[in-house]
């Protein structure tokens, strides 16, 4: 089967923000699982590596390959939604927004989601993409089954009856194979009531515990300078923003609460409230510290950022995520306070980001695989208790490293 696949020539690929490019030898956009399997087998037979480019929203070199680069956007759509079991099955290239209407029609919704909805579900799951709220896991934490094309070109489904493999596959950064479909746990459809406002730093810190525990979603952007809000399209409606917080609180709306379109006070279907609008003008780092150390880490970050201006002009976003069991998850076995900052494209921001890395390392910070980080193999093994188990499974499924690239080989070979 594999040798029959024609490998079309490659051309340059660039990610969404434009900080990563590669020129693969081959590029293909398969339209079926069988085509994926044939392409992977053909590439492996030629000794070429294989990677998938989903929506290209990762900042780290986790897509690049000089072998075969696959585009799975034709493998898109929710295949089934089962309200009785709270499950949905979707093809790997389904964008997050592609879940909305099919799930809503069945009285269902995604349990939680992040700031944007243009990622493909497989791309989002591969890196542990998350929203906010310690009662909820990342999107990876709700994966209950994955169908993969392995390095041998075989189609393999991993489900809850293989918990160790599933824990490896939930956050695998594309290293176990090409995902073609995923089964997710979903929830009953819900509407959200938002409360958005500009708060003082002291008020946020004083009310931190209540904000984190008593709301479905609480997240904030701390703005080091007056111009910081505009960099993430955060509207302060004329209020001063420097050294203040843009706070977002979402709670489930009662059934009799009418929809509202009032900015900052909207009430609507969950999927209309979650997404924000970003321009591709930032290069982000995001680290996960144990939830209970969140306030201490935030205070230290605020001091560092004020001392690092103007390089640190992008907001510090803070969210929370619940624990899960995925081997490479930054939330493995612990709930997290998640802190992200950005370098300004076009400037040499590496010294600033390294200072952030050094500071958050003191809080045992784990990294977001899709966002800039400075992880070494030593730190990987110190911070991720199941890293060895993941690597053993990776080696078993892909002994020749077909799905590794230079960046991933350094950490996971
Ligand atoms: C504006 C913006 C907002 C963001 N907001 C959030 C947020 O709120 N929360 C959060 O946690 N992250 C966020 N991110 C990060 C983003 O969610 C992750 O980087 C995510 O992995 C990107 O998904 P993608 O579809 O673009 O995947 P890509 O970046 O294209 O790929 C990610 C990884 O998945 C692999 N992959 C993709 N498809 C497959 C497949 N079918 N089989 C095997 N491997 C595959 C790729 O090879 C790569 O290693 C944001 C990023 C941006 C740019």
Coordinates of C-alpha atoms and ligand atoms in Angstrom, one line a residue:
X1 CA 0.0 0.0 0.0
X2 CA 2.7 2.5 1.1
X3 CA 4.9 2.3 -2.0
X4 CA 1.8 3.1 -4.1
X5 CA 1.4 6.6 -2.6
X6 CA 2.8 9.4 -4.6
X7 CA 4.6 11.9 -2.5
X8 CA 4.0 15.4 -4.0
X9 CA 6.8 17.9 -3.9
X10 CA 7.1 20.3 -0.9
X11 CA 7.0 24.1 -0.7
X12 CA 7.8 26.4 2.2
X13 CA 5.5 26.3 5.3
X14 CA 5.2 29.2 7.8
X15 CA 3.3 29.2 11.0
X16 CA 0.5 31.7 11.8
X17 CA 2.6 34.2 13.7
X18 CA 5.5 33.8 11.2
X19 CA 8.3 32.8 13.6
X20 CA 8.7 29.3 12.2
X21 CA 9.3 28.1 8.7
X22 CA 10.4 24.9 7.0
X23 CA 10.7 23.5 3.4
X24 CA 9.7 19.9 3.5
X25 CA 10.7 17.6 0.6
X26 CA 7.0 16.4 0.3
X27 CA 3.7 18.0 1.2
X28 CA 0.3 16.3 0.9
X29 CA -3.3 16.9 2.0
X30 CA -4.9 13.4 2.3
X31 CA -8.7 13.1 2.1
X32 CA -9.1 9.8 3.9
X33 CA -7.5 7.7 6.7
X34 CA -6.4 5.3 4.0
X35 CA -4.5 8.0 2.2
X36 CA -2.8 9.1 5.4
X37 CA -1.7 5.5 6.0
X38 CA -0.3 5.2 2.5
X39 CA 1.5 8.5 2.7
X40 CA 3.1 7.7 6.1
X41 CA 4.2 4.3 4.9
X42 CA 5.7 5.7 1.7
X43 CA 7.6 8.4 3.6
X44 CA 8.9 6.0 6.2
X45 CA 10.0 3.6 3.4
X46 CA 12.1 6.5 1.9
X47 CA 13.5 7.3 5.3
X48 CA 11.7 10.6 5.4
X49 CA 10.2 12.1 8.7
X50 CA 6.5 12.9 8.9
X51 CA 4.9 15.8 10.7
X52 CA 1.4 17.4 10.5
X53 CA 0.7 21.1 10.2
X54 CA -2.7 21.8 11.7
X55 CA -3.7 25.5 12.0
X56 CA 0.0 26.4 12.7
X57 CA -0.8 28.3 15.9
X58 CA 2.1 26.9 17.8
X59 CA 5.1 29.2 18.5
X60 CA 7.6 26.3 19.0
X61 CA 9.4 24.2 16.3
X62 CA 7.0 21.3 16.7
X63 CA 5.6 21.2 13.2
X64 CA 8.8 21.6 11.1
X65 CA 10.1 18.7 9.0
X66 CA 12.4 18.2 6.1
X67 CA 10.5 15.1 5.1
X68 CA 6.7 14.9 4.6
X69 CA 4.4 17.6 5.9
X70 CA 0.7 16.6 6.0
X71 CA -2.3 18.9 6.0
X72 CA -5.4 17.2 7.4
X73 CA -7.9 20.0 6.9
X74 CA -9.9 17.8 4.5
X75 CA -10.4 15.3 7.4
X76 CA -12.9 17.6 9.2
X77 CA -16.3 17.3 10.9
X78 CA -18.1 15.9 13.9
X79 CA -18.8 12.3 13.1
X80 CA -21.1 11.5 16.0
X81 CA -22.5 13.1 19.1
X82 CA -24.0 11.0 21.8
X83 CA -25.9 12.9 24.5
X84 CA -26.6 9.8 26.6
X85 CA -22.9 9.1 26.9
X86 CA -21.7 12.7 26.7
X87 CA -19.3 11.8 23.9
X88 CA -18.5 13.2 20.5
X89 CA -16.3 11.8 17.8
X90 CA -14.6 14.1 15.3
X91 CA -12.1 13.9 12.5
X92 CA -8.7 15.3 13.4
X93 CA -8.7 18.3 11.2
X94 CA -12.0 19.7 12.7
X95 CA -11.4 23.3 13.8
X96 CA -12.6 23.9 17.4
X97 CA -15.4 26.1 16.0
X98 CA -16.5 23.2 13.9
X99 CA -17.8 21.5 17.1
X100 CA -20.2 24.3 18.0
X101 CA -23.3 23.8 15.9
X102 CA -23.2 20.0 15.6
X103 CA -22.9 19.6 19.4
X104 CA -25.5 22.3 20.2
X105 CA -28.0 20.6 18.0
X106 CA -27.7 17.5 20.2
X107 CA -27.9 19.6 23.4
X108 CA -24.1 19.3 24.0
X109 CA -21.1 21.6 24.2
X110 CA -17.3 21.4 24.7
X111 CA -16.7 21.3 28.5
X112 CA -14.1 24.1 28.3
X113 CA -12.0 25.9 25.7
X114 CA -9.3 28.5 25.3
X115 CA -9.0 32.0 23.9
X116 CA -9.4 31.2 20.2
X117 CA -11.2 28.5 18.3
X118 CA -9.3 28.3 15.0
X119 CA -7.0 25.5 16.0
X120 CA -7.7 22.0 14.7
X121 CA -8.8 19.7 17.4
X122 CA -5.8 17.4 16.9
X123 CA -3.4 20.3 17.0
X124 CA -5.0 21.7 20.1
X125 CA -5.0 18.3 21.9
X126 CA -1.4 17.5 20.8
X127 CA -0.1 20.4 23.0
X128 CA -2.6 20.3 25.8
X129 CA -4.5 23.4 24.8
X130 CA -6.6 24.7 27.8
X131 CA -9.0 27.3 28.9
X132 CA -9.5 28.4 32.5
X133 CA -11.0 26.9 35.7
X134 CA -9.5 24.4 38.1
X135 CA -12.6 22.2 37.9
X136 CA -11.8 21.6 34.2
X137 CA -9.0 19.9 32.4
X138 CA -7.4 21.0 29.1
X139 CA -8.9 19.7 25.9
X140 CA -6.4 16.8 26.2
X141 CA -7.9 15.8 29.5
X142 CA -11.3 15.1 27.9
X143 CA -9.9 12.9 25.1
X144 CA -11.3 9.4 25.6
X145 CA -10.1 7.8 22.4
X146 CA -7.7 8.5 19.6
X147 CA -7.3 6.8 16.2
X148 CA -3.7 7.1 14.9
X149 CA -1.8 6.1 11.8
X150 CA 1.4 4.7 13.3
X151 CA 5.0 4.8 11.8
X152 CA 4.3 1.4 10.2
X153 CA 1.4 2.9 8.3
X154 CA -1.1 1.0 10.4
X155 CA -4.4 2.4 11.7
X156 CA -4.6 1.9 15.5
X157 CA -7.4 3.0 17.9
X158 CA -6.5 3.7 21.5
X159 CA -9.3 3.8 24.0
X160 CA -10.0 3.8 27.7
X161 CA -9.3 0.1 27.8
X162 CA -5.6 0.9 27.2
X163 CA -5.2 3.6 29.9
X164 CA -1.4 3.9 29.7
X165 CA -1.4 4.3 25.9
X166 CA -4.3 6.8 26.2
X167 CA -2.4 8.8 28.8
X168 CA 0.6 9.0 26.4
X169 CA -1.6 9.9 23.4
X170 CA -3.6 12.7 25.1
X171 CA -0.6 15.0 24.9
X172 CA 1.9 13.6 22.4
X173 CA 2.9 16.6 20.3
X174 CA 2.4 14.4 17.2
X175 CA 5.1 11.9 18.3
X176 CA 3.0 8.7 18.4
X177 CA 1.5 9.0 14.9
X178 CA -0.9 10.9 12.8
X179 CA -4.2 11.3 14.6
X180 CA -7.1 10.9 12.3
X181 CA -10.0 11.0 14.7
X182 CA -10.7 11.7 18.4
X183 CA -13.4 10.9 20.9
X184 CA -14.0 13.6 23.4
X185 CA -16.0 13.8 26.6
X186 CA -18.5 16.7 26.2
X187 CA -21.2 18.2 28.4
X188 CA -24.8 19.4 28.3
X189 CA -25.1 22.7 26.3
X190 CA -24.7 25.7 28.6
X191 CA -24.9 29.5 28.2
X192 CA -22.4 31.8 29.9
X193 CA -22.8 35.2 31.6
X194 CA -19.7 37.3 31.4
X195 CA -18.4 40.0 33.7
X196 CA -15.5 41.9 32.2
X197 CA -13.8 44.8 33.9
X198 CA -10.6 46.7 34.8
X199 CA -9.7 45.9 38.4
X200 CA -6.8 47.0 40.6
X201 CA -4.0 44.5 41.1
X202 CA -4.6 44.6 44.9
X203 CA -8.3 43.7 44.5
X204 CA -7.5 40.7 42.3
X205 CA -4.9 39.4 44.7
X206 CA -7.1 39.9 47.8
X207 CA -10.0 38.0 46.1
X208 CA -7.9 35.4 44.3
X209 CA -9.2 32.3 46.1
X210 CA -12.8 33.3 45.7
X211 CA -12.3 34.3 42.0
X212 CA -10.6 30.9 41.3
X213 CA -12.9 28.7 43.2
X214 CA -16.4 30.3 42.9
X215 CA -16.6 31.0 39.2
X216 CA -16.7 28.6 36.2
X217 CA -14.0 30.6 34.5
X218 CA -11.8 33.3 35.9
X219 CA -8.9 34.7 33.9
X220 CA -7.0 38.0 33.8
X221 CA -4.6 40.0 31.8
X222 CA -2.3 42.2 34.0
X223 CA -1.3 45.2 31.9
X224 CA 2.2 46.5 32.7
X225 CA 1.8 49.7 30.7
X226 CA -1.0 51.9 29.3
X227 CA -0.4 50.6 25.8
X228 CA -0.4 46.9 26.8
X229 CA -4.2 46.4 26.4
X230 CA -4.3 47.4 22.8
X231 CA -1.7 44.7 22.0
X232 CA -4.3 42.0 22.7
X233 CA -7.3 44.1 21.6
X234 CA -8.4 44.5 25.2
X235 CA -10.8 47.5 25.5
X236 CA -10.6 49.5 28.7
X237 CA -13.5 51.7 27.6
X238 CA -11.4 54.8 28.5
X239 CA -10.3 53.7 32.0
X240 CA -6.6 53.8 33.0
X241 CA -5.0 50.4 32.4
X242 CA -1.4 50.6 33.4
X243 CA -0.6 48.2 36.4
X244 CA -4.2 47.1 36.4
X245 CA -6.0 43.9 35.4
X246 CA -8.4 43.2 32.6
X247 CA -10.6 40.6 34.4
X248 CA -12.8 38.0 32.7
X249 CA -15.3 36.0 34.8
X250 CA -17.8 33.6 33.2
X251 CA -20.5 31.8 35.0
X252 CA -23.3 29.5 33.7
X253 CA -26.4 31.6 33.0
X254 CA -29.7 30.4 34.5
X255 CA -32.3 29.0 32.0
X256 CA -34.6 32.0 32.5
X257 CA -31.8 34.6 32.1
X258 CA -32.2 36.3 28.7
X259 CA -29.4 36.6 26.2
X260 CA -27.6 40.0 26.3
X261 CA -25.3 41.7 23.8
X262 CA -24.1 44.4 26.2
X263 CA -20.3 44.5 25.9
X264 CA -18.6 43.2 29.0
X265 CA -22.0 41.8 30.3
X266 CA -23.0 39.5 27.5
X267 CA -25.1 36.4 28.1
X268 CA -25.0 33.9 25.3
X269 CA -24.2 30.3 24.2
X270 CA -20.9 29.3 25.7
X271 CA -19.1 29.2 22.4
X272 CA -20.0 32.8 21.6
X273 CA -18.5 34.0 24.8
X274 CA -15.2 32.2 24.9
X275 CA -13.3 33.3 21.8
X276 CA -11.2 36.5 21.7
X277 CA -9.6 38.2 18.7
X278 CA -5.8 38.3 18.5
X279 CA -3.5 39.8 15.8
X280 CA -0.5 37.7 14.9
X281 CA 1.9 40.2 16.6
X282 CA 3.1 38.4 19.6
X283 CA 5.5 35.5 20.5
X284 CA 4.2 33.8 23.6
X285 CA 5.7 31.8 26.4
X286 CA 3.3 30.0 28.8
X287 CA 4.3 28.2 32.0
X288 CA 2.3 26.2 34.5
X289 CA 3.0 26.5 38.3
X290 CA 1.2 24.6 41.0
X291 CA -2.1 26.3 41.7
X292 CA -1.4 27.1 45.3
X293 CA 1.8 29.0 44.3
X294 CA 0.0 31.1 41.7
X295 CA -0.3 34.4 43.6
X296 CA 3.4 34.2 44.8
X297 CA 4.5 33.6 41.2
X298 CA 2.3 36.4 39.9
X299 CA 3.7 38.9 42.3
X300 CA 7.3 38.0 41.3
X301 CA 6.3 38.2 37.7
X302 CA 4.8 41.7 38.1
X303 CA 8.1 42.9 39.7
X304 CA 10.2 41.4 36.9
X305 CA 8.0 42.8 34.2
X306 CA 7.9 46.3 35.6
X307 CA 11.7 46.2 35.9
X308 CA 11.9 44.9 32.3
X309 CA 9.8 47.5 30.5
X310 CA 9.6 48.4 27.6
X311 CA 10.6 44.8 26.5
X312 CA 7.9 43.3 28.8
X313 CA 5.1 45.5 27.4
X314 CA 2.7 42.6 26.4
X315 CA 0.2 41.7 29.1
X316 CA 0.7 38.8 31.5
X317 CA -2.3 36.5 31.1
X318 CA -3.2 34.3 34.1
X319 CA -5.6 31.3 34.0
X320 CA -6.0 28.1 35.9
X321 CA -6.4 24.5 34.8
X322 CA -7.4 21.3 36.6
X323 CA -5.2 18.2 37.0
X324 CA -5.1 15.3 34.5
X325 CA -3.2 12.1 34.0
X326 CA -1.6 12.6 30.6
X327 CA 2.1 11.8 30.7
X328 CA 3.3 15.0 29.1
X329 CA 0.6 17.2 30.4
X330 CA 1.8 20.3 32.3
X331 CA -1.2 19.6 34.6
X332 CA -0.2 16.0 35.3
X333 CA -1.2 15.2 38.8
X334 CA -1.6 18.8 39.8
X335 CA -3.9 21.8 39.2
X336 CA -2.1 24.8 37.7
X337 CA -2.0 28.6 37.7
X338 CA -1.0 29.3 34.1
X339 CA 1.1 32.4 33.4
X340 CA 1.9 33.6 29.9
X341 CA 3.8 36.6 28.6
X342 CA 5.0 37.6 25.1
X343 CA 8.1 38.9 23.4
X344 CA 7.5 41.7 20.9
X345 CA 8.2 40.5 17.4
X346 CA 11.0 42.4 15.8
X347 CA 12.8 43.0 19.1
X348 CA 15.5 40.8 20.8
X349 CA 13.2 39.6 23.6
X350 CA 15.2 36.4 24.4
X351 CA 16.9 37.9 27.5
X352 CA 13.5 38.9 28.9
X353 CA 12.0 35.5 28.2
X354 CA 15.0 33.8 29.7
X355 CA 14.6 35.9 32.9
X356 CA 10.9 34.8 33.0
X357 CA 12.0 31.2 32.6
X358 CA 14.5 31.5 35.4
X359 CA 12.0 33.1 37.7
X360 CA 9.2 30.6 37.1
X361 CA 11.7 27.6 37.3
X362 CA 11.8 28.5 41.0
X363 CA 8.1 27.5 41.1
X364 CA 8.7 24.1 39.4
X365 CA 7.0 25.5 36.2
X366 CA 6.1 23.1 33.4
X367 CA 5.8 24.4 29.9
X368 CA 3.1 24.7 27.2
X369 CA 4.4 22.6 24.3
X370 CA 3.1 25.0 21.7
X371 CA 4.6 28.1 23.3
X372 CA 8.2 29.3 23.6
X373 CA 10.2 27.6 26.4
X374 CA 13.7 26.6 27.4
X375 CA 13.2 23.1 28.5
X376 CA 16.2 20.8 28.6
X377 CA 16.2 17.0 28.8
X378 CA 17.3 17.3 32.5
X379 CA 14.4 19.6 33.3
X380 CA 11.9 17.5 31.4
X381 CA 12.7 14.5 33.6
X382 CA 12.8 16.5 36.8
X383 CA 9.4 18.2 36.1
X384 CA 7.4 15.5 34.3
X385 CA 7.2 12.3 36.5
X386 CA 5.9 10.2 33.5
X387 CA 8.4 11.5 30.9
X388 CA 10.2 8.1 30.9
X389 CA 6.9 6.2 30.4
X390 CA 6.0 8.5 27.5
X391 CA 9.4 8.0 25.9
X392 CA 9.2 4.2 26.3
X393 CA 5.8 4.2 24.5
X394 CA 7.0 6.5 21.8
X395 CA 10.0 4.2 21.1
X396 CA 7.7 1.2 21.0
X397 CA 5.3 2.8 18.5
X398 CA 7.9 4.6 16.4
X399 CA 11.3 2.9 16.9
X400 CA 12.9 4.7 14.0
X401 CA 11.7 8.1 15.0
X402 CA 9.7 8.8 11.9
X403 CA 7.6 11.4 13.8
X404 CA 10.5 13.2 15.5
X405 CA 12.1 16.4 14.3
X406 CA 15.3 18.0 15.5
X407 CA 13.5 19.9 18.4
X408 CA 11.6 16.9 19.6
X409 CA 14.5 14.5 19.1
X410 CA 16.6 16.5 21.6
X411 CA 13.9 16.0 24.3
X412 CA 12.2 12.7 23.5
X413 CA 14.5 10.4 21.4
Ligands
LIG1 C1 -3.7 33.5 19.0 C2 -3.4 32.3 19.8 C3 -4.2 32.0 20.9 C4 -4.0 30.8 21.6 N1 -4.8 30.5 22.7 C5 -4.5 29.5 23.4 C6 -5.3 29.2 24.6 O1 -6.2 29.9 25.0 N2 -4.9 28.1 25.3 C7 -3.9 27.3 25.0 O2 -3.6 26.3 25.7 N3 -3.2 27.5 23.9 C8 -3.5 28.6 23.1 N4 -2.7 28.8 22.0 C9 -1.7 27.8 21.6 C10 -2.4 26.8 20.6 O3 -3.6 26.3 21.1 C11 -1.5 25.5 20.5 O4 -0.2 25.9 20.0 C12 -2.1 24.5 19.5 O5 -1.3 23.3 19.5 C13 -2.3 25.0 18.1 O6 -3.2 24.2 17.4 P1 -3.0 24.1 15.8 O7 -4.2 23.5 15.2 O8 -2.6 25.4 15.3 O9 -1.8 23.1 15.7 P2 -0.3 23.2 15.1 O10 0.4 24.3 15.8 O11 -0.4 23.3 13.7 O12 0.3 21.8 15.6 C14 0.5 21.6 17.0 C15 1.2 20.2 17.1 O13 0.2 19.2 16.8 C16 0.7 18.3 15.9 N5 -0.4 17.8 15.1 C17 -1.4 18.6 14.5 N6 -2.3 17.8 14.0 C18 -1.9 16.5 14.2 C19 -2.5 15.3 13.9 N7 -3.6 15.1 13.2 N8 -1.8 14.2 14.3 C20 -0.7 14.3 15.0 N9 -0.1 15.4 15.3 C21 -0.7 16.6 14.9 C22 1.7 19.2 15.0 O14 2.6 18.4 14.3 C23 2.3 20.0 16.1 O15 3.3 19.2 16.8 C24 -2.9 29.9 21.2 C25 -2.1 30.3 20.1 C26 -2.4 31.4 19.4 C27 -1.5 31.8 18.2

